[in-house]
Amino acid sequence: MNRNGHIGLTLLITSAILYFFNLKDSTSLLTALFIVILSTLPDVDLKWEIPHRRYTHNISAGLVAGVCFGFITMYAGIGFIPGFIGGLGGVLCHLLGDLLTYMPFNPLWPFYSLEVSLRLFKSSSKTVNNLFLAAGFTVFTYYLTTIYYGIEVSIP
């Protein structure tokens, strides 16, 4: 997946969680936005020129990101938990998105060696990535309108 696809998929996931659990508080919304922002973090391996989907595309990297971002948000006065969930959740959503593509990777590295891929579409597919982005923004907008702001929406 590219950046648009990861952001869209993560918006879709976090908005659905916020909606179904009727979460209206600002901390929940901020945590969801942290998850969305950090959902592209694993692709830093492309900029660092290290093997793609090796060191940054696994649960261990998610835990490290969660702890690091948790301390950042704790010292910023927001608290550790929103940052931890943001870092871990962002990486996990990224892994879920990459799992859907053709290129296999090892999400349990270094603890278990098993490369996985559902091979549903090419990660470079502009159509799929833009559809995820559109779906994510649509569901997020619906959540903001109906749950966060409490505006009734009737669909004829």
PDB file of N, CA and C in Angstrom, residues 41-115:
ATOM      1  N   LEU A  41       4.412   5.235   9.454  1.00  0.00           N
ATOM      2  CA  LEU A  41       5.744   5.139  10.060  1.00  0.00           C
ATOM      3  C   LEU A  41       6.578   3.951   9.578  1.00  0.00           C
ATOM      4  N   PRO A  42       6.033   2.744   9.443  1.00  0.00           N
ATOM      5  CA  PRO A  42       6.879   1.622   9.021  1.00  0.00           C
ATOM      6  C   PRO A  42       7.570   1.819   7.670  1.00  0.00           C
ATOM      7  N   ASP A  43       7.020   2.658   6.812  1.00  0.00           N
ATOM      8  CA  ASP A  43       7.655   2.871   5.512  1.00  0.00           C
ATOM      9  C   ASP A  43       8.853   3.810   5.578  1.00  0.00           C
ATOM     10  N   VAL A  44       9.277   4.155   6.799  1.00  0.00           N
ATOM     11  CA  VAL A  44      10.508   4.924   6.963  1.00  0.00           C
ATOM     12  C   VAL A  44      11.699   4.115   6.436  1.00  0.00           C
ATOM     13  N   ASP A  45      11.535   2.795   6.353  1.00  0.00           N
ATOM     14  CA  ASP A  45      12.616   1.955   5.823  1.00  0.00           C
ATOM     15  C   ASP A  45      12.956   2.312   4.376  1.00  0.00           C
ATOM     16  N   LEU A  46      12.011   2.849   3.639  1.00  0.00           N
ATOM     17  CA  LEU A  46      12.274   3.267   2.259  1.00  0.00           C
ATOM     18  C   LEU A  46      13.203   4.477   2.222  1.00  0.00           C
ATOM     19  N   LYS A  47      13.035   5.379   3.173  1.00  0.00           N
ATOM     20  CA  LYS A  47      13.892   6.570   3.242  1.00  0.00           C
ATOM     21  C   LYS A  47      15.272   6.228   3.800  1.00  0.00           C
ATOM     22  N   TRP A  48      15.313   5.292   4.738  1.00  0.00           N
ATOM     23  CA  TRP A  48      16.574   4.916   5.365  1.00  0.00           C
ATOM     24  C   TRP A  48      17.379   3.931   4.522  1.00  0.00           C
ATOM     25  N   GLU A  49      16.778   3.468   3.440  1.00  0.00           N
ATOM     26  CA  GLU A  49      17.427   2.520   2.533  1.00  0.00           C
ATOM     27  C   GLU A  49      17.878   1.242   3.246  1.00  0.00           C
ATOM     28  N   ILE A  50      16.984   0.718   4.088  1.00  0.00           N
ATOM     29  CA  ILE A  50      17.204  -0.591   4.703  1.00  0.00           C
ATOM     30  C   ILE A  50      16.190  -1.546   4.077  1.00  0.00           C
ATOM     31  N   PRO A  51      16.369  -2.854   4.224  1.00  0.00           N
ATOM     32  CA  PRO A  51      15.460  -3.799   3.561  1.00  0.00           C
ATOM     33  C   PRO A  51      13.986  -3.501   3.866  1.00  0.00           C
ATOM     34  N   HIS A  52      13.208  -3.336   2.795  1.00  0.00           N
ATOM     35  CA  HIS A  52      11.791  -2.992   2.948  1.00  0.00           C
ATOM     36  C   HIS A  52      11.016  -4.166   3.547  1.00  0.00           C
ATOM     37  N   ARG A  53      10.166  -3.826   4.490  1.00  0.00           N
ATOM     38  CA  ARG A  53       9.306  -4.776   5.199  1.00  0.00           C
ATOM     39  C   ARG A  53      10.091  -5.799   6.020  1.00  0.00           C
ATOM     40  N   ARG A  54      11.251  -5.426   6.496  1.00  0.00           N
ATOM     41  CA  ARG A  54      12.034  -6.346   7.325  1.00  0.00           C
ATOM     42  C   ARG A  54      12.029  -5.897   8.787  1.00  0.00           C
ATOM     43  N   TYR A  55      12.698  -4.786   9.080  1.00  0.00           N
ATOM     44  CA  TYR A  55      12.885  -4.361  10.465  1.00  0.00           C
ATOM     45  C   TYR A  55      11.756  -3.472  10.991  1.00  0.00           C
ATOM     46  N   THR A  56      11.041  -2.817  10.104  1.00  0.00           N
ATOM     47  CA  THR A  56      10.017  -1.861  10.540  1.00  0.00           C
ATOM     48  C   THR A  56       8.594  -2.378  10.361  1.00  0.00           C
ATOM     49  N   HIS A  57       8.442  -3.536   9.768  1.00  0.00           N
ATOM     50  CA  HIS A  57       7.109  -4.074   9.476  1.00  0.00           C
ATOM     51  C   HIS A  57       6.820  -5.311  10.328  1.00  0.00           C
ATOM     52  N   ASN A  58       6.806  -5.127  11.644  1.00  0.00           N
ATOM     53  CA  ASN A  58       6.531  -6.236  12.550  1.00  0.00           C
ATOM     54  C   ASN A  58       5.999  -5.701  13.877  1.00  0.00           C
ATOM     55  N   ILE A  59       5.493  -6.605  14.675  1.00  0.00           N
ATOM     56  CA  ILE A  59       4.896  -6.226  15.954  1.00  0.00           C
ATOM     57  C   ILE A  59       5.932  -5.625  16.900  1.00  0.00           C
ATOM     58  N   SER A  60       7.168  -6.093  16.832  1.00  0.00           N
ATOM     59  CA  SER A  60       8.229  -5.536  17.675  1.00  0.00           C
ATOM     60  C   SER A  60       8.431  -4.055  17.388  1.00  0.00           C
ATOM     61  N   ALA A  61       8.447  -3.695  16.110  1.00  0.00           N
ATOM     62  CA  ALA A  61       8.582  -2.284  15.732  1.00  0.00           C
ATOM     63  C   ALA A  61       7.387  -1.489  16.253  1.00  0.00           C
ATOM     64  N   GLY A  62       6.215  -2.110  16.257  1.00  0.00           N
ATOM     65  CA  GLY A  62       5.026  -1.452  16.790  1.00  0.00           C
ATOM     66  C   GLY A  62       5.142  -1.168  18.279  1.00  0.00           C
ATOM     67  N   LEU A  63       5.682  -2.124  19.020  1.00  0.00           N
ATOM     68  CA  LEU A  63       5.875  -1.919  20.459  1.00  0.00           C
ATOM     69  C   LEU A  63       6.888  -0.817  20.728  1.00  0.00           C
ATOM     70  N   VAL A  64       7.977  -0.809  19.962  1.00  0.00           N
ATOM     71  CA  VAL A  64       8.993   0.243  20.110  1.00  0.00           C
ATOM     72  C   VAL A  64       8.384   1.604  19.785  1.00  0.00           C
ATOM     73  N   ALA A  65       7.638   1.678  18.689  1.00  0.00           N
ATOM     74  CA  ALA A  65       6.986   2.938  18.309  1.00  0.00           C
ATOM     75  C   ALA A  65       6.007   3.381  19.392  1.00  0.00           C
ATOM     76  N   GLY A  66       5.263   2.434  19.940  1.00  0.00           N
ATOM     77  CA  GLY A  66       4.305   2.757  20.989  1.00  0.00           C
ATOM     78  C   GLY A  66       4.971   3.314  22.233  1.00  0.00           C
ATOM     79  N   VAL A  67       6.031   2.665  22.678  1.00  0.00           N
ATOM     80  CA  VAL A  67       6.741   3.135  23.873  1.00  0.00           C
ATOM     81  C   VAL A  67       7.358   4.511  23.625  1.00  0.00           C
ATOM     82  N   CYS A  68       8.024   4.674  22.497  1.00  0.00           N
ATOM     83  CA  CYS A  68       8.663   5.964  22.185  1.00  0.00           C
ATOM     84  C   CYS A  68       7.633   7.088  22.095  1.00  0.00           C
ATOM     85  N   PHE A  69       6.572   6.860  21.341  1.00  0.00           N
ATOM     86  CA  PHE A  69       5.563   7.901  21.194  1.00  0.00           C
ATOM     87  C   PHE A  69       4.801   8.103  22.499  1.00  0.00           C
ATOM     88  N   GLY A  70       4.654   7.049  23.292  1.00  0.00           N
ATOM     89  CA  GLY A  70       4.022   7.177  24.601  1.00  0.00           C
ATOM     90  C   GLY A  70       4.789   8.120  25.508  1.00  0.00           C
ATOM     91  N   PHE A  71       6.114   8.000  25.513  1.00  0.00           N
ATOM     92  CA  PHE A  71       6.923   8.914  26.325  1.00  0.00           C
ATOM     93  C   PHE A  71       6.852  10.341  25.799  1.00  0.00           C
ATOM     94  N   ILE A  72       6.815  10.489  24.479  1.00  0.00           N
ATOM     95  CA  ILE A  72       6.699  11.831  23.894  1.00  0.00           C
ATOM     96  C   ILE A  72       5.392  12.488  24.332  1.00  0.00           C
ATOM     97  N   THR A  73       4.292  11.761  24.228  1.00  0.00           N
ATOM     98  CA  THR A  73       3.003  12.346  24.614  1.00  0.00           C
ATOM     99  C   THR A  73       2.886  12.521  26.129  1.00  0.00           C
ATOM    100  N   MET A  74       3.558  11.663  26.885  1.00  0.00           N
ATOM    101  CA  MET A  74       3.546  11.810  28.336  1.00  0.00           C
ATOM    102  C   MET A  74       4.244  13.116  28.728  1.00  0.00           C
ATOM    103  N   TYR A  75       5.403  13.366  28.145  1.00  0.00           N
ATOM    104  CA  TYR A  75       6.131  14.593  28.463  1.00  0.00           C
ATOM    105  C   TYR A  75       5.455  15.828  27.876  1.00  0.00           C
ATOM    106  N   ALA A  76       4.594  15.637  26.885  1.00  0.00           N
ATOM    107  CA  ALA A  76       3.831  16.754  26.317  1.00  0.00           C
ATOM    108  C   ALA A  76       2.577  17.049  27.138  1.00  0.00           C
ATOM    109  N   GLY A  77       2.334  16.232  28.170  1.00  0.00           N
ATOM    110  CA  GLY A  77       1.198  16.461  29.048  1.00  0.00           C
ATOM    111  C   GLY A  77      -0.092  15.787  28.610  1.00  0.00           C
ATOM    112  N   ILE A  78      -0.011  14.934  27.602  1.00  0.00           N
ATOM    113  CA  ILE A  78      -1.202  14.243  27.102  1.00  0.00           C
ATOM    114  C   ILE A  78      -1.401  12.919  27.827  1.00  0.00           C
ATOM    115  N   GLY A  79      -0.320  12.323  28.258  1.00  0.00           N
ATOM    116  CA  GLY A  79      -0.364  11.025  28.911  1.00  0.00           C
ATOM    117  C   GLY A  79       0.321   9.967  28.068  1.00  0.00           C
ATOM    118  N   PHE A  80       0.754   8.898  28.709  1.00  0.00           N
ATOM    119  CA  PHE A  80       1.486   7.831  28.025  1.00  0.00           C
ATOM    120  C   PHE A  80       0.573   6.990  27.132  1.00  0.00           C
ATOM    121  N   ILE A  81      -0.604   6.639  27.629  1.00  0.00           N
ATOM    122  CA  ILE A  81      -1.487   5.689  26.940  1.00  0.00           C
ATOM    123  C   ILE A  81      -1.906   6.146  25.541  1.00  0.00           C
ATOM    124  N   PRO A  82      -2.363   7.386  25.337  1.00  0.00           N
ATOM    125  CA  PRO A  82      -2.734   7.782  23.968  1.00  0.00           C
ATOM    126  C   PRO A  82      -1.571   7.664  22.981  1.00  0.00           C
ATOM    127  N   GLY A  83      -0.382   8.007  23.421  1.00  0.00           N
ATOM    128  CA  GLY A  83       0.786   7.893  22.552  1.00  0.00           C
ATOM    129  C   GLY A  83       1.173   6.451  22.294  1.00  0.00           C
ATOM    130  N   PHE A  84       1.109   5.631  23.341  1.00  0.00           N
ATOM    131  CA  PHE A  84       1.436   4.214  23.173  1.00  0.00           C
ATOM    132  C   PHE A  84       0.461   3.553  22.209  1.00  0.00           C
ATOM    133  N   ILE A  85      -0.827   3.783  22.427  1.00  0.00           N
ATOM    134  CA  ILE A  85      -1.834   3.206  21.531  1.00  0.00           C
ATOM    135  C   ILE A  85      -1.670   3.769  20.123  1.00  0.00           C
ATOM    136  N   GLY A  86      -1.334   5.048  20.019  1.00  0.00           N
ATOM    137  CA  GLY A  86      -1.120   5.660  18.712  1.00  0.00           C
ATOM    138  C   GLY A  86       0.020   5.013  17.949  1.00  0.00           C
ATOM    139  N   GLY A  87       1.150   4.803  18.624  1.00  0.00           N
ATOM    140  CA  GLY A  87       2.305   4.179  17.966  1.00  0.00           C
ATOM    141  C   GLY A  87       2.064   2.728  17.612  1.00  0.00           C
ATOM    142  N   LEU A  88       1.598   1.959  18.577  1.00  0.00           N
ATOM    143  CA  LEU A  88       1.338   0.539  18.334  1.00  0.00           C
ATOM    144  C   LEU A  88       0.204   0.364  17.328  1.00  0.00           C
ATOM    145  N   GLY A  89      -0.876   1.093  17.522  1.00  0.00           N
ATOM    146  CA  GLY A  89      -2.022   0.983  16.621  1.00  0.00           C
ATOM    147  C   GLY A  89      -1.695   1.397  15.202  1.00  0.00           C
ATOM    148  N   GLY A  90      -0.889   2.440  15.055  1.00  0.00           N
ATOM    149  CA  GLY A  90      -0.492   2.883  13.722  1.00  0.00           C
ATOM    150  C   GLY A  90       0.288   1.821  12.975  1.00  0.00           C
ATOM    151  N   VAL A  91       1.237   1.199  13.663  1.00  0.00           N
ATOM    152  CA  VAL A  91       2.040   0.146  13.027  1.00  0.00           C
ATOM    153  C   VAL A  91       1.170  -1.075  12.732  1.00  0.00           C
ATOM    154  N   LEU A  92       0.298  -1.462  13.662  1.00  0.00           N
ATOM    155  CA  LEU A  92      -0.563  -2.629  13.423  1.00  0.00           C
ATOM    156  C   LEU A  92      -1.508  -2.402  12.243  1.00  0.00           C
ATOM    157  N   CYS A  93      -2.054  -1.198  12.129  1.00  0.00           N
ATOM    158  CA  CYS A  93      -2.911  -0.897  10.967  1.00  0.00           C
ATOM    159  C   CYS A  93      -2.103  -0.944   9.674  1.00  0.00           C
ATOM    160  N   HIS A  94      -0.867  -0.473   9.730  1.00  0.00           N
ATOM    161  CA  HIS A  94       0.011  -0.538   8.561  1.00  0.00           C
ATOM    162  C   HIS A  94       0.252  -1.995   8.163  1.00  0.00           C
ATOM    163  N   LEU A  95       0.528  -2.827   9.155  1.00  0.00           N
ATOM    164  CA  LEU A  95       0.761  -4.248   8.876  1.00  0.00           C
ATOM    165  C   LEU A  95      -0.471  -4.895   8.263  1.00  0.00           C
ATOM    166  N   LEU A  96      -1.644  -4.542   8.760  1.00  0.00           N
ATOM    167  CA  LEU A  96      -2.878  -5.082   8.200  1.00  0.00           C
ATOM    168  C   LEU A  96      -3.018  -4.687   6.731  1.00  0.00           C
ATOM    169  N   GLY A  97      -2.724  -3.441   6.430  1.00  0.00           N
ATOM    170  CA  GLY A  97      -2.787  -2.989   5.038  1.00  0.00           C
ATOM    171  C   GLY A  97      -1.810  -3.726   4.146  1.00  0.00           C
ATOM    172  N   ASP A  98      -0.579  -3.885   4.615  1.00  0.00           N
ATOM    173  CA  ASP A  98       0.428  -4.587   3.814  1.00  0.00           C
ATOM    174  C   ASP A  98       0.119  -6.076   3.689  1.00  0.00           C
ATOM    175  N   LEU A  99      -0.567  -6.627   4.653  1.00  0.00           N
ATOM    176  CA  LEU A  99      -0.957  -8.036   4.593  1.00  0.00           C
ATOM    177  C   LEU A  99      -1.877  -8.295   3.398  1.00  0.00           C
ATOM    178  N   LEU A 100      -2.633  -7.310   2.995  1.00  0.00           N
ATOM    179  CA  LEU A 100      -3.575  -7.458   1.888  1.00  0.00           C
ATOM    180  C   LEU A 100      -2.892  -7.487   0.516  1.00  0.00           C
ATOM    181  N   THR A 101      -1.634  -7.054   0.454  1.00  0.00           N
ATOM    182  CA  THR A 101      -0.941  -6.917  -0.830  1.00  0.00           C
ATOM    183  C   THR A 101      -0.197  -8.195  -1.213  1.00  0.00           C
ATOM    184  N   TYR A 102       0.426  -8.162  -2.402  1.00  0.00           N
ATOM    185  CA  TYR A 102       1.136  -9.332  -2.920  1.00  0.00           C
ATOM    186  C   TYR A 102       2.465  -9.612  -2.221  1.00  0.00           C
ATOM    187  N   MET A 103       3.162  -8.581  -1.764  1.00  0.00           N
ATOM    188  CA  MET A 103       4.516  -8.753  -1.229  1.00  0.00           C
ATOM    189  C   MET A 103       4.489  -9.329   0.191  1.00  0.00           C
ATOM    190  N   PRO A 104       5.040 -10.536   0.378  1.00  0.00           N
ATOM    191  CA  PRO A 104       5.030 -11.140   1.718  1.00  0.00           C
ATOM    192  C   PRO A 104       6.019 -10.459   2.671  1.00  0.00           C
ATOM    193  N   PHE A 105       5.717 -10.533   3.949  1.00  0.00           N
ATOM    194  CA  PHE A 105       6.600 -10.008   4.991  1.00  0.00           C
ATOM    195  C   PHE A 105       6.377 -10.821   6.256  1.00  0.00           C
ATOM    196  N   ASN A 106       7.235 -10.608   7.249  1.00  0.00           N
ATOM    197  CA  ASN A 106       7.208 -11.391   8.478  1.00  0.00           C
ATOM    198  C   ASN A 106       6.759 -10.508   9.648  1.00  0.00           C
ATOM    199  N   PRO A 107       5.467 -10.459   9.962  1.00  0.00           N
ATOM    200  CA  PRO A 107       4.984  -9.569  11.015  1.00  0.00           C
ATOM    201  C   PRO A 107       5.392  -9.979  12.430  1.00  0.00           C
ATOM    202  N   LEU A 108       5.870 -11.196  12.613  1.00  0.00           N
ATOM    203  CA  LEU A 108       6.268 -11.660  13.949  1.00  0.00           C
ATOM    204  C   LEU A 108       7.784 -11.694  14.143  1.00  0.00           C
ATOM    205  N   TRP A 109       8.541 -11.160  13.183  1.00  0.00           N
ATOM    206  CA  TRP A 109       9.994 -11.104  13.296  1.00  0.00           C
ATOM    207  C   TRP A 109      10.354 -10.271  14.510  1.00  0.00           C
ATOM    208  N   PRO A 110      11.340 -10.587  15.298  1.00  0.00           N
ATOM    209  CA  PRO A 110      12.336 -11.656  15.199  1.00  0.00           C
ATOM    210  C   PRO A 110      11.959 -12.915  15.977  1.00  0.00           C
ATOM    211  N   PHE A 111      10.726 -13.007  16.464  1.00  0.00           N
ATOM    212  CA  PHE A 111      10.326 -14.125  17.315  1.00  0.00           C
ATOM    213  C   PHE A 111       9.907 -15.367  16.549  1.00  0.00           C
ATOM    214  N   TYR A 112       9.373 -15.152  15.360  1.00  0.00           N
ATOM    215  CA  TYR A 112       8.864 -16.274  14.578  1.00  0.00           C
ATOM    216  C   TYR A 112       9.094 -15.963  13.109  1.00  0.00           C
ATOM    217  N   SER A 113       9.555 -16.942  12.376  1.00  0.00           N
ATOM    218  CA  SER A 113       9.890 -16.715  10.972  1.00  0.00           C
ATOM    219  C   SER A 113       8.818 -17.300  10.058  1.00  0.00           C
ATOM    220  N   LEU A 114       7.892 -16.433   9.637  1.00  0.00           N
ATOM    221  CA  LEU A 114       6.850 -16.847   8.709  1.00  0.00           C
ATOM    222  C   LEU A 114       6.427 -15.636   7.893  1.00  0.00           C
ATOM    223  N   GLU A 115       6.724 -15.680   6.605  1.00  0.00           N
ATOM    224  CA  GLU A 115       6.321 -14.588   5.728  1.00  0.00           C
ATOM    225  C   GLU A 115       4.895 -14.830   5.261  1.00  0.00           C
TER     226      GLU A 115
END
